[in-house]
Short mmCIF file of C-alpha atoms in Angstrom, two decimals:
data_model
loop_
_atom_site.label_atom_id
_atom_site.label_comp_id
_atom_site.label_asym_id
_atom_site.label_seq_id
_atom_site.Cartn_x
_atom_site.Cartn_y
_atom_site.Cartn_z
CA MET A 666 210.04 -154.68 88.68
CA ARG A 667 209.08 -155.64 92.18
CA ALA A 668 206.14 -154.91 94.46
CA ARG A 669 207.93 -151.98 96.12
CA GLU A 670 208.19 -150.19 92.74
CA LEU A 671 204.61 -150.97 91.67
CA ALA A 672 202.93 -150.20 95.00
CA ARG A 673 200.62 -147.23 95.18
CA PRO A 674 201.12 -145.49 98.54
CA CYS A 675 198.10 -145.62 100.80
CA THR A 676 196.91 -144.23 104.10
CA PRO A 677 195.85 -147.10 106.35
CA VAL A 678 192.81 -146.54 108.58
CA ARG A 679 191.81 -148.18 111.83
CA LEU A 680 188.55 -149.99 112.52
CA ASP A 681 187.34 -147.14 114.73
CA ALA A 682 187.54 -144.62 111.84
CA LEU A 683 184.30 -142.93 110.80
CA LEU A 684 183.01 -144.02 107.39
CA ARG A 685 183.30 -140.40 106.29
CA ASP A 686 187.03 -140.40 107.09
CA ALA A 687 187.53 -143.76 105.36
CA ALA A 688 185.68 -142.50 102.29
CA GLU A 689 187.78 -139.32 102.27
CA VAL A 690 190.95 -141.46 102.14
CA LEU A 691 189.56 -143.41 99.19
CA VAL A 692 188.58 -140.24 97.33
CA ARG A 693 191.80 -138.35 98.06
CA GLU A 694 193.98 -141.27 96.97
CA ARG A 695 191.65 -142.40 94.17
CA SER A 696 192.17 -145.90 95.48
CA PRO A 697 190.10 -148.98 94.67
CA VAL A 698 190.67 -150.34 98.20
CA LEU A 699 190.87 -149.16 101.77
CA VAL A 700 193.62 -150.65 103.93
CA VAL A 701 192.43 -151.39 107.47
CA VAL A 702 194.98 -151.86 110.25
CA SER A 703 194.91 -152.65 113.96
CA GLU A 704 195.92 -150.13 116.61
CA GLY A 705 199.44 -151.55 116.36
CA GLY A 706 199.52 -151.04 112.59
CA TYR A 707 199.06 -154.69 111.65
CA PRO A 708 197.10 -155.20 108.42
CA LEU A 709 193.60 -156.57 109.00
CA ALA A 710 191.79 -156.15 105.68
CA THR A 711 191.60 -154.52 102.31
CA VAL A 712 188.07 -153.26 101.77
CA PRO A 713 186.88 -152.49 98.24
CA ALA A 714 185.67 -148.91 97.77
CA THR A 715 182.35 -150.35 96.60
CA ARG A 716 181.85 -151.93 100.04
CA VAL A 717 182.36 -148.57 101.76
CA LEU A 718 179.93 -146.97 99.31
CA ALA A 719 177.35 -149.73 99.90
CA ALA A 720 177.65 -149.23 103.67
CA LEU A 721 176.62 -145.60 103.26
CA LEU A 722 173.37 -146.44 101.48
CA PRO A 723 170.15 -146.49 103.50
CA GLY A 724 168.60 -149.91 104.09
CA PRO A 725 165.54 -149.37 101.88
CA VAL A 726 167.80 -148.69 98.88
CA HIS A 727 169.52 -152.05 99.44
CA GLU A 728 166.15 -153.79 99.55
CA ASP A 729 164.71 -152.00 96.52
CA PRO A 730 167.29 -150.46 94.15
CA LEU A 731 164.47 -148.88 92.12
CA LEU A 732 163.77 -146.69 95.13
CA ALA A 733 167.03 -144.85 94.43
CA ALA A 734 165.70 -143.82 91.02
CA ALA A 735 162.39 -142.69 92.48
CA VAL A 736 163.72 -140.58 95.36
CA GLY A 737 166.64 -139.02 93.49
CA ALA A 738 168.79 -136.70 95.61
CA SER A 739 166.35 -136.58 98.52
CA LEU A 740 168.28 -139.28 100.38
CA ASP A 741 171.70 -137.68 99.87
CA ASP A 742 171.57 -136.13 103.34
CA VAL A 743 170.78 -139.53 104.85
CA VAL A 744 173.91 -140.93 103.19
CA ARG A 745 175.98 -138.04 104.56
CA GLU A 746 174.55 -138.59 108.06
CA ARG A 747 175.43 -142.29 107.90
CA ALA A 748 178.97 -141.40 106.85
CA ALA A 749 179.33 -139.08 109.84
CA SER A 750 177.84 -141.48 112.40
CA LEU A 751 178.96 -145.00 111.47
CA ARG A 752 182.40 -146.42 112.10
CA LEU A 753 184.18 -148.81 109.79
CA ALA A 754 183.87 -151.57 112.41
CA ASP A 755 180.05 -151.13 112.33
CA VAL A 756 179.76 -152.14 108.70
CA LEU A 757 182.45 -154.75 108.12
CA PRO A 758 181.63 -158.43 108.47
CA GLN A 759 182.68 -160.10 111.73
CA ARG A 760 184.94 -162.41 109.78
CA LEU A 761 187.16 -160.57 107.34
CA SER A 762 188.38 -162.27 104.19
CA ALA A 763 191.99 -163.39 103.95
CA LEU A 764 194.50 -160.74 103.04
CA ALA A 765 196.58 -160.82 99.89
CA VAL A 766 199.86 -159.70 101.48
CA VAL A 767 203.19 -159.69 99.66
CA SER A 768 206.73 -158.69 100.53
CA PRO A 769 208.34 -155.70 98.82
CA ASP A 770 210.35 -158.15 96.69
CA ALA A 771 207.34 -159.97 95.23
CA SER A 772 207.28 -160.20 91.45
CA PRO A 773 204.36 -159.08 89.29
CA LEU A 774 203.68 -162.73 88.46
CA GLN A 775 203.52 -163.65 92.16
CA MET A 776 201.09 -160.80 92.82
CA SER A 777 198.97 -161.67 89.80
CA ALA A 778 198.67 -165.30 90.89
CA LEU A 779 197.80 -164.23 94.44
CA LEU A 780 195.05 -161.85 93.28
CA GLU A 781 193.62 -164.52 91.01
CA ARG A 782 193.72 -167.16 93.76
CA THR A 783 192.22 -164.98 96.52
CA GLY A 784 189.85 -162.87 94.46
CA SER A 785 191.22 -159.82 96.27
CA PRO A 786 191.03 -156.46 94.46
CA ALA A 787 194.60 -155.59 95.48
CA ALA A 788 197.76 -157.00 96.99
CA LEU A 789 198.99 -155.30 100.13
CA VAL A 790 202.73 -154.67 100.10
CA VAL A 791 204.07 -154.92 103.66
CA ASP A 792 207.62 -154.67 104.90
CA TYR A 793 208.21 -156.12 108.36
CA ARG A 794 211.00 -154.23 110.09
CA HIS A 795 211.96 -155.12 113.63
CA ASP A 796 208.80 -157.25 113.90
CA LYS A 797 206.62 -154.22 113.12
CA PRO A 798 204.66 -153.94 109.88
CA HIS A 799 205.23 -151.03 107.54
CA VAL A 800 202.52 -150.82 104.86
CA LEU A 801 204.18 -149.62 101.66
CA GLY A 802 201.03 -149.57 99.57
CA THR A 803 198.78 -151.60 97.31
CA VAL A 804 199.08 -153.12 93.87
CA ASP A 805 195.80 -153.65 92.04
CA ALA A 806 195.00 -155.65 88.92
CA THR A 807 195.04 -152.57 86.69
CA THR A 808 198.59 -151.76 87.77
CA LEU A 809 199.64 -155.33 87.01
CA LEU A 810 197.95 -155.23 83.61
CA GLN A 811 199.74 -151.98 82.86
CA HIS A 812 203.04 -153.65 83.76
CA TYR A 813 202.40 -156.44 81.26
CA LEU A 814 201.22 -154.24 78.39
#
């Protein structure tokens, strides 16, 4: 098997996407990562779903996680408001981590080694046609484990 056969299709999003829209992509595709691309479609980052979730949380909850237990659902509307008002670019670090990008012909062993070396949650499978990137999808560690078992 090669990366093209193992890749889970994904919907890339741009940096100017609202967090709500980015979260909807993650939920709809049940994906562990969000693929972020430039206006020209060039891959910029893979963002773990947990990072998007963390960006939605109000500041006081980050500072005191016990607050979440005390306030219960009363802050749910605040989270929804943040999702509707913040853009992905507002919450990502200025310097994005290196991408784990592979060609469609990459082997499972190549992808496994790359994920281990980079600490990335998923490899991004990209086919470059006519000097333009075409994102085929992602391959995460669970998919690779499934391949080996």
